[in-house]
């Protein structure tokens, strides 16, 4: 469907095949490239549409059309119109300045057509925190802490660019589905911070309940104003009570009473931080986002990672100790929870023996070398970390990517780790030294997945540019920069995951088109397409014997498929996760499938029967990645709680 952008059109819906509206005759493509699909929002100054960019392979984007609702008449109406135009132009300017930050949508275009103003920006597929609150109820202390640790650096960035957002609410913080990253949206009322603007009375703007007194009374705004709004947002998330019911004019904030009535309690120091964020007087609040972050970092580690008892298999108690290692010029600090002394496990099964800390954001990927001595992890903090799997010691941190690291893979000889990133590059690193060997360029957008063939010759990558690319690994290592040997494209949507069959003859890819495509490496053609999932395919894996493919999906299911020619129906569907499935991996023998999910658990399944063998619990957030050692006795999991857990089998 194509939606007509003429605000006066009485029947704006049109077939995708037509170039002009069948009702009013208006051209349906903006600048001959942007096609609106459907309205997704409407505010005081315009309408927002979900759209596609036909010049970028149908990539989704957002069109904001300037259609202000102006009341009054004469000079008052003109003044209101001029103010609306100013704010709309201001949003474009702010997005242009701030779009380099990965947690702020990128401005793609800003132009006038048919005497209307349009703003085109990156589409963020996700839910806002208001929607999350409506679905899951009140946030836990840990979840609120994570909101702060993700959003405060964004405030530090925009304030460093002399911009105040002025409308931070749960509705304007969006969690991106593909990686859980929080995004700050809607800069339509943002204000440029100057000495003059700080002293002047301005437009009274913001959302009632979230905006501080200085904004609502006099239109003034400071960095501390955004801190106030973020603090109120956190109180709303923590209590699931709207701000207007959390404040008593006579006694002040009452959020603690609401928590008490709900039978909840939080760390007292954390409560004091929230109190200071929402002080009425500007001078009594934190004056910068960095101040809040510093105090958050001083809180006891136990308030971030409380000891917990996983079910059904209890985790060993852990103690935190700090270890500092030096790698090159960089000083690295990581916290490791060492294994507790155990004379004899009470029962056979999987147990969490270590929790590794060191990443400052979500852990997106983990990989184990075939020798089972080395563990590699990738994170939204833009780094790769190399760990000693036996001791949990952080060996080195690899810096070089300019954006989130989405996937890591270790070569069969254990000498090279490959990483891919939202910066559109793949990097090859020497594990023993941390030296950057090569950068592989060729993808046009974020790269979500890398895999290395069992003979170490081929590297495959999958990207949001809708292609799978193949690289000669040996050749790439010998050159500082390398280009793909083959492109596989034309049959898939944005690619989330790739896997290479053990014999090296086939590549499987899964992505946002809900399908799995199996490619024949001999000719680069699609060998088979598997369709049964009802939502995006987040992860694919091929069994050690090459006969079965497993896929994990946003639809919360895992499906097992035959790799035989002509087989298109799933062998079986595994259900049991309460959140989307983010990672799947086969055991070395191929008899067990391990899956990680946004429901914070890892599940183990019997491949032949589909029976659920067990559930490992302990993470405080979504499990983004799982891996298993070559001896089948160690499982590794990486989570959005910023930790890596090591699980071992006790016979």
Short mmCIF file of C-alpha atoms in Angstrom, two decimals, residues 168-542:
data_model
loop_
_atom_site.label_atom_id
_atom_site.label_comp_id
_atom_site.label_asym_id
_atom_site.label_seq_id
_atom_site.Cartn_x
_atom_site.Cartn_y
_atom_site.Cartn_z
CA UNK A 168 12.03 13.46 28.12
CA UNK A 169 9.19 11.06 28.92
CA UNK A 170 8.68 7.28 28.67
CA UNK A 171 7.04 7.89 25.28
CA UNK A 172 10.20 9.54 23.92
CA UNK A 173 12.58 6.76 24.94
CA UNK A 174 12.41 3.89 22.48
CA UNK A 175 13.95 0.44 22.90
CA UNK A 176 15.22 -0.82 19.55
CA UNK A 177 14.08 -4.41 19.01
CA UNK A 178 17.16 -5.76 17.29
CA UNK A 179 19.61 -5.02 20.08
CA UNK A 180 17.66 -3.55 23.00
CA UNK A 181 19.46 -0.21 22.74
CA UNK A 182 17.51 2.72 24.16
CA UNK A 183 17.01 5.58 21.71
CA UNK A 184 16.11 9.20 22.51
CA UNK A 185 13.58 10.51 20.00
CA UNK A 186 11.50 13.61 19.22
CA UNK A 187 13.76 16.65 19.28
CA UNK A 188 10.90 18.84 18.07
CA UNK A 189 11.01 21.05 21.16
CA UNK A 190 14.75 20.85 21.82
CA UNK A 191 16.44 24.12 22.70
CA UNK A 192 19.89 25.42 21.85
CA UNK A 193 21.67 26.31 25.09
CA UNK A 194 23.39 29.70 25.13
CA UNK A 195 24.08 32.16 27.90
CA UNK A 196 21.39 34.39 26.44
CA UNK A 197 18.77 31.61 26.23
CA UNK A 198 19.45 30.56 29.82
CA UNK A 199 18.62 34.06 31.01
CA UNK A 200 15.64 34.67 28.75
CA UNK A 201 12.05 33.71 29.32
CA UNK A 202 10.97 31.37 26.54
CA UNK A 203 8.03 29.32 25.34
CA UNK A 204 6.39 27.22 28.05
CA UNK A 205 6.82 23.78 26.58
CA UNK A 206 7.16 20.17 27.71
CA UNK A 207 4.91 17.38 28.98
CA UNK A 208 2.91 18.08 32.13
CA UNK A 209 4.14 16.03 35.07
CA UNK A 210 7.57 15.37 33.54
CA UNK A 211 8.69 18.94 32.83
CA UNK A 212 10.21 20.89 35.76
CA UNK A 213 8.81 24.13 37.14
CA UNK A 214 11.26 26.38 35.30
CA UNK A 215 10.06 25.05 31.95
CA UNK A 216 6.34 25.20 32.69
CA UNK A 217 6.36 28.59 34.44
CA UNK A 218 8.89 30.65 32.51
CA UNK A 219 10.01 28.54 29.57
CA UNK A 220 13.59 28.43 30.81
CA UNK A 221 15.58 25.22 30.43
CA UNK A 222 18.94 23.96 31.65
CA UNK A 223 20.79 20.63 31.55
CA UNK A 224 19.33 20.05 35.02
CA UNK A 225 15.86 20.34 33.44
CA UNK A 226 16.46 17.22 31.35
CA UNK A 227 17.86 15.45 34.42
CA UNK A 228 14.62 16.29 36.25
CA UNK A 229 12.48 14.87 33.43
CA UNK A 230 14.58 11.69 33.26
CA UNK A 231 14.26 11.34 37.03
CA UNK A 232 10.47 11.65 36.89
CA UNK A 233 10.44 9.12 34.05
CA UNK A 234 12.34 6.70 36.28
CA UNK A 235 9.89 7.23 39.15
CA UNK A 236 7.00 6.49 36.79
CA UNK A 237 8.69 3.31 35.56
CA UNK A 238 9.58 2.20 39.09
CA UNK A 239 6.09 2.65 40.55
CA UNK A 240 3.84 2.38 37.47
CA UNK A 241 2.09 5.47 38.87
CA UNK A 242 1.71 8.59 36.73
CA UNK A 243 3.75 11.62 37.87
CA UNK A 244 0.72 13.71 38.81
CA UNK A 245 -0.12 11.08 41.45
CA UNK A 246 3.43 10.89 42.77
CA UNK A 247 3.64 14.46 44.03
CA UNK A 248 1.82 16.09 46.94
CA UNK A 249 1.99 19.93 46.99
CA UNK A 250 2.20 19.88 50.78
CA UNK A 251 4.66 17.05 51.41
CA UNK A 252 6.49 16.69 48.07
CA UNK A 253 7.27 13.44 46.27
CA UNK A 254 5.39 10.38 47.52
CA UNK A 255 6.96 7.69 45.35
CA UNK A 256 8.42 5.88 48.37
CA UNK A 257 4.94 5.52 49.90
CA UNK A 258 3.69 3.99 46.67
CA UNK A 259 6.58 1.52 46.63
CA UNK A 260 5.89 0.63 50.26
CA UNK A 261 2.21 0.02 49.50
CA UNK A 262 3.29 -2.23 46.64
CA UNK A 263 5.50 -4.23 48.99
CA UNK A 264 8.71 -3.12 47.27
CA UNK A 265 11.96 -1.56 48.41
CA UNK A 266 15.05 -0.23 46.66
CA UNK A 267 18.63 0.51 47.62
CA UNK A 268 18.57 3.62 49.83
CA UNK A 269 21.52 5.29 48.08
CA UNK A 270 19.83 4.79 44.72
CA UNK A 271 16.68 6.37 46.15
CA UNK A 272 18.70 9.39 47.22
CA UNK A 273 20.01 9.76 43.67
CA UNK A 274 16.46 9.76 42.31
CA UNK A 275 15.42 12.31 44.95
CA UNK A 276 18.20 14.69 43.95
CA UNK A 277 17.33 14.37 40.27
CA UNK A 278 13.76 15.61 40.87
CA UNK A 279 14.35 18.51 43.27
CA UNK A 280 12.11 21.51 42.55
CA UNK A 281 14.94 24.02 42.79
CA UNK A 282 17.36 23.86 39.87
CA UNK A 283 20.41 24.53 42.03
CA UNK A 284 19.54 21.58 44.31
CA UNK A 285 19.58 19.06 41.45
CA UNK A 286 22.52 17.47 39.72
CA UNK A 287 23.90 20.01 37.29
CA UNK A 288 25.18 17.49 34.72
CA UNK A 289 24.53 13.97 33.54
CA UNK A 290 28.12 13.08 34.41
CA UNK A 291 27.46 13.91 38.07
CA UNK A 292 24.60 11.39 38.15
CA UNK A 293 26.68 8.74 36.39
CA UNK A 294 29.53 9.20 38.85
CA UNK A 295 27.21 8.64 41.82
CA UNK A 296 25.58 5.63 40.16
CA UNK A 297 29.02 4.09 39.66
CA UNK A 298 29.79 4.53 43.35
CA UNK A 299 26.81 2.42 44.42
CA UNK A 300 27.62 -1.03 45.85
CA UNK A 301 27.96 -3.68 43.18
CA UNK A 302 25.44 -5.84 45.01
CA UNK A 303 22.70 -3.36 44.16
CA UNK A 304 23.44 -3.91 40.48
CA UNK A 305 23.98 -7.65 40.54
CA UNK A 306 22.31 -9.18 43.58
CA UNK A 307 23.02 -12.80 44.26
CA UNK A 308 20.24 -14.89 42.84
CA UNK A 309 19.21 -18.51 42.77
CA UNK A 310 18.56 -19.75 39.25
CA UNK A 311 15.87 -22.30 38.66
CA UNK A 312 15.75 -25.18 38.34
CA UNK A 313 19.51 -25.53 38.92
CA UNK A 314 20.91 -23.33 41.72
CA UNK A 315 23.89 -21.14 40.89
CA UNK A 316 26.92 -21.18 43.13
CA UNK A 317 27.29 -18.14 45.41
CA UNK A 318 29.79 -15.65 44.10
CA UNK A 319 31.93 -12.89 45.47
CA UNK A 320 33.15 -9.89 43.53
CA UNK A 321 36.82 -9.06 43.24
CA UNK A 322 38.53 -6.53 41.03
CA UNK A 323 41.37 -7.37 38.71
CA UNK A 324 43.31 -4.89 36.64
CA UNK A 325 45.24 -5.84 33.51
CA UNK A 326 47.26 -3.73 31.13
CA UNK A 327 46.97 -4.33 27.38
CA UNK A 328 49.20 -2.11 25.28
CA UNK A 329 48.53 1.53 26.17
CA UNK A 330 45.11 0.83 27.68
CA UNK A 331 44.33 0.05 31.28
CA UNK A 332 41.54 -2.49 31.44
CA UNK A 333 39.43 -3.19 34.51
CA UNK A 334 37.11 -6.14 34.82
CA UNK A 335 35.32 -7.76 37.71
CA UNK A 336 35.16 -11.53 37.90
CA UNK A 337 33.01 -13.60 40.24
CA UNK A 338 35.35 -16.56 40.87
CA UNK A 339 34.00 -20.09 41.24
CA UNK A 340 32.90 -20.96 44.72
CA UNK A 341 34.67 -23.87 46.36
CA UNK A 342 32.52 -26.94 45.93
CA UNK A 343 33.48 -30.25 47.45
CA UNK A 344 30.77 -32.19 45.69
CA UNK A 345 27.75 -30.89 43.71
CA UNK A 346 24.46 -31.86 45.26
CA UNK A 347 23.06 -33.12 41.98
CA UNK A 348 24.07 -33.60 38.37
CA UNK A 349 23.28 -30.81 35.98
CA UNK A 350 24.37 -27.42 34.72
CA UNK A 351 25.55 -24.81 37.20
CA UNK A 352 26.65 -21.20 36.81
CA UNK A 353 30.23 -21.18 38.09
CA UNK A 354 31.36 -17.70 37.06
CA UNK A 355 29.93 -14.32 36.10
CA UNK A 356 32.28 -12.10 34.09
CA UNK A 357 31.90 -8.34 34.22
CA UNK A 358 33.78 -5.76 32.21
CA UNK A 359 31.59 -4.60 29.36
CA UNK A 360 29.89 -1.26 29.93
CA UNK A 361 26.85 -2.13 27.81
CA UNK A 362 24.93 -5.14 26.51
CA UNK A 363 26.86 -8.26 25.58
CA UNK A 364 25.70 -9.08 22.06
CA UNK A 365 27.85 -12.06 21.08
CA UNK A 366 30.12 -14.75 22.53
CA UNK A 367 32.41 -17.30 20.88
CA UNK A 368 34.65 -20.08 22.21
CA UNK A 369 37.84 -21.27 20.49
CA UNK A 370 38.02 -24.94 19.53
CA UNK A 371 40.69 -25.45 22.17
CA UNK A 372 38.13 -24.24 24.76
CA UNK A 373 40.74 -21.98 26.37
CA UNK A 374 39.74 -18.64 24.87
CA UNK A 375 36.42 -16.79 25.04
CA UNK A 376 35.63 -13.73 22.91
CA UNK A 377 32.73 -11.35 23.55
CA UNK A 378 31.28 -8.40 21.66
CA UNK A 379 29.20 -5.58 23.08
CA UNK A 380 27.22 -2.44 22.39
CA UNK A 381 30.12 -0.62 24.10
CA UNK A 382 31.96 -0.90 20.72
CA UNK A 383 34.60 -3.32 22.03
CA UNK A 384 35.64 -6.97 21.83
CA UNK A 385 37.03 -8.62 24.95
CA UNK A 386 39.24 -11.70 25.08
CA UNK A 387 38.99 -13.82 28.23
CA UNK A 388 40.69 -16.88 29.67
CA UNK A 389 37.77 -19.29 29.81
CA UNK A 390 39.23 -21.38 32.63
CA UNK A 391 40.11 -18.57 35.03
CA UNK A 392 37.73 -15.82 33.88
CA UNK A 393 40.68 -13.43 33.55
CA UNK A 394 40.27 -10.60 31.05
CA UNK A 395 43.27 -10.90 28.75
CA UNK A 396 42.72 -7.85 26.54
CA UNK A 397 40.18 -5.45 25.11
CA UNK A 398 40.14 -4.71 21.38
CA UNK A 399 39.31 -1.16 20.35
CA UNK A 400 38.72 -0.05 16.78
CA UNK A 401 35.05 -0.24 15.91
CA UNK A 402 33.19 3.06 15.82
CA UNK A 403 29.85 1.57 16.83
CA UNK A 404 28.22 -1.43 18.48
CA UNK A 405 29.83 -4.85 17.94
CA UNK A 406 27.09 -7.29 16.93
CA UNK A 407 28.89 -10.59 16.36
CA UNK A 408 32.23 -12.31 16.93
CA UNK A 409 33.63 -15.56 15.52
CA UNK A 410 36.91 -17.39 16.24
CA UNK A 411 38.84 -19.17 13.48
CA UNK A 412 39.26 -22.96 13.81
CA UNK A 413 42.99 -22.61 14.56
CA UNK A 414 42.16 -20.25 17.43
CA UNK A 415 44.45 -17.51 16.16
CA UNK A 416 41.97 -14.98 14.73
CA UNK A 417 38.76 -13.40 15.98
CA UNK A 418 36.45 -11.71 13.48
CA UNK A 419 34.06 -8.98 14.60
CA UNK A 420 31.33 -7.04 12.84
CA UNK A 421 29.68 -3.80 13.80
CA UNK A 422 27.04 -1.18 13.21
CA UNK A 423 29.86 0.87 11.70
CA UNK A 424 29.52 -1.31 8.57
CA UNK A 425 32.94 -2.97 8.87
CA UNK A 426 34.35 -6.38 9.71
CA UNK A 427 37.67 -6.50 11.54
CA UNK A 428 40.11 -9.38 11.92
CA UNK A 429 42.25 -9.46 15.05
CA UNK A 430 45.16 -11.59 16.21
CA UNK A 431 43.99 -13.13 19.46
CA UNK A 432 47.41 -13.59 21.06
CA UNK A 433 48.43 -9.92 20.67
CA UNK A 434 45.18 -8.01 20.04
CA UNK A 435 46.75 -6.64 16.85
CA UNK A 436 44.29 -5.52 14.13
CA UNK A 437 45.13 -7.59 11.05
CA UNK A 438 42.61 -6.33 8.51
CA UNK A 439 39.40 -4.40 7.95
CA UNK A 440 36.87 -5.85 5.48
CA UNK A 441 34.78 -3.24 3.69
CA UNK A 442 31.88 -3.63 1.30
CA UNK A 443 28.63 -3.66 3.26
CA UNK A 444 26.47 -0.55 3.01
CA UNK A 445 24.79 -0.79 6.42
CA UNK A 446 25.04 -2.35 9.88
CA UNK A 447 26.54 -5.86 9.89
CA UNK A 448 24.73 -8.23 12.25
CA UNK A 449 26.49 -11.57 11.93
CA UNK A 450 29.79 -13.23 10.98
CA UNK A 451 30.65 -16.93 10.66
CA UNK A 452 33.86 -18.76 9.71
CA UNK A 453 33.91 -22.07 7.82
CA UNK A 454 35.25 -25.18 9.54
CA UNK A 455 38.35 -25.21 7.30
CA UNK A 456 39.10 -21.58 8.11
CA UNK A 457 39.02 -20.50 4.49
CA UNK A 458 35.72 -18.59 4.20
CA UNK A 459 34.16 -15.85 6.29
CA UNK A 460 30.48 -15.07 5.76
CA UNK A 461 28.73 -11.89 6.89
CA UNK A 462 25.09 -10.80 6.97
CA UNK A 463 23.96 -7.19 6.96
CA UNK A 464 21.03 -4.82 7.05
CA UNK A 465 21.90 -3.97 3.44
CA UNK A 466 20.09 -7.26 2.64
CA UNK A 467 23.20 -9.09 1.45
CA UNK A 468 25.32 -11.99 2.56
CA UNK A 469 28.96 -11.51 1.59
CA UNK A 470 31.73 -14.10 1.37
CA UNK A 471 35.37 -13.31 2.03
CA UNK A 472 38.59 -15.29 1.51
CA UNK A 473 39.88 -15.28 5.07
CA UNK A 474 43.54 -16.10 4.33
CA UNK A 475 43.70 -13.42 1.65
CA UNK A 476 41.99 -10.91 3.95
CA UNK A 477 44.52 -11.52 6.73
CA UNK A 478 47.39 -10.83 4.35
CA UNK A 479 45.94 -7.44 3.37
CA UNK A 480 45.17 -4.49 5.60
CA UNK A 481 41.92 -3.95 3.75
CA UNK A 482 39.90 -6.50 1.82
CA UNK A 483 36.78 -6.69 -0.33
CA UNK A 484 34.21 -9.49 -0.68
CA UNK A 485 34.89 -12.41 -3.00
CA UNK A 486 31.15 -12.92 -3.61
CA UNK A 487 27.85 -11.22 -2.87
CA UNK A 488 24.68 -13.21 -2.22
CA UNK A 489 21.64 -10.98 -2.62
CA UNK A 490 18.20 -10.58 -4.12
CA UNK A 491 16.22 -13.07 -2.08
CA UNK A 492 16.34 -11.87 1.50
CA UNK A 493 15.41 -8.97 3.74
CA UNK A 494 17.77 -7.45 6.27
CA UNK A 495 20.02 -10.29 7.44
CA UNK A 496 20.25 -10.99 11.17
CA UNK A 497 22.24 -14.23 11.24
CA UNK A 498 24.42 -16.45 9.04
CA UNK A 499 25.75 -19.98 9.49
CA UNK A 500 28.05 -22.12 7.29
CA UNK A 501 27.47 -25.87 6.97
CA UNK A 502 30.29 -28.09 8.34
CA UNK A 503 31.19 -29.29 4.83
CA UNK A 504 31.39 -25.70 3.59
CA UNK A 505 28.89 -26.29 0.77
CA UNK A 506 25.99 -24.20 2.07
CA UNK A 507 25.28 -20.96 3.92
CA UNK A 508 22.05 -20.31 5.81
CA UNK A 509 20.80 -16.80 6.47
CA UNK A 510 17.83 -15.55 8.48
CA UNK A 511 16.45 -12.06 8.89
CA UNK A 512 13.64 -9.57 8.94
CA UNK A 513 11.69 -11.17 6.07
CA UNK A 514 10.80 -14.05 8.49
CA UNK A 515 12.48 -16.59 6.20
CA UNK A 516 15.61 -18.72 6.16
CA UNK A 517 17.50 -18.82 2.87
CA UNK A 518 19.98 -21.61 2.15
CA UNK A 519 22.59 -20.67 -0.43
CA UNK A 520 24.70 -23.04 -2.54
CA UNK A 521 28.28 -21.80 -2.32
CA UNK A 522 29.26 -23.48 -5.58
CA UNK A 523 27.09 -21.19 -7.71
CA UNK A 524 25.83 -18.53 -5.28
CA UNK A 525 22.19 -19.47 -5.93
CA UNK A 526 19.44 -20.00 -3.37
CA UNK A 527 19.20 -23.75 -2.73
CA UNK A 528 16.10 -23.57 -0.55
CA UNK A 529 13.85 -21.08 1.25
CA UNK A 530 12.23 -22.09 4.53
CA UNK A 531 9.10 -20.21 5.57
CA UNK A 532 7.12 -20.86 8.74
CA UNK A 533 8.10 -18.23 11.29
CA UNK A 534 5.64 -15.41 11.93
CA UNK A 535 8.30 -12.83 12.79
CA UNK A 536 11.95 -12.06 12.11
CA UNK A 537 14.54 -14.85 12.31
CA UNK A 538 17.18 -13.77 14.82
CA UNK A 539 19.54 -16.74 14.75
CA UNK A 540 20.34 -19.80 12.63
CA UNK A 541 22.63 -22.78 13.28
CA UNK A 542 23.47 -25.98 11.37
#
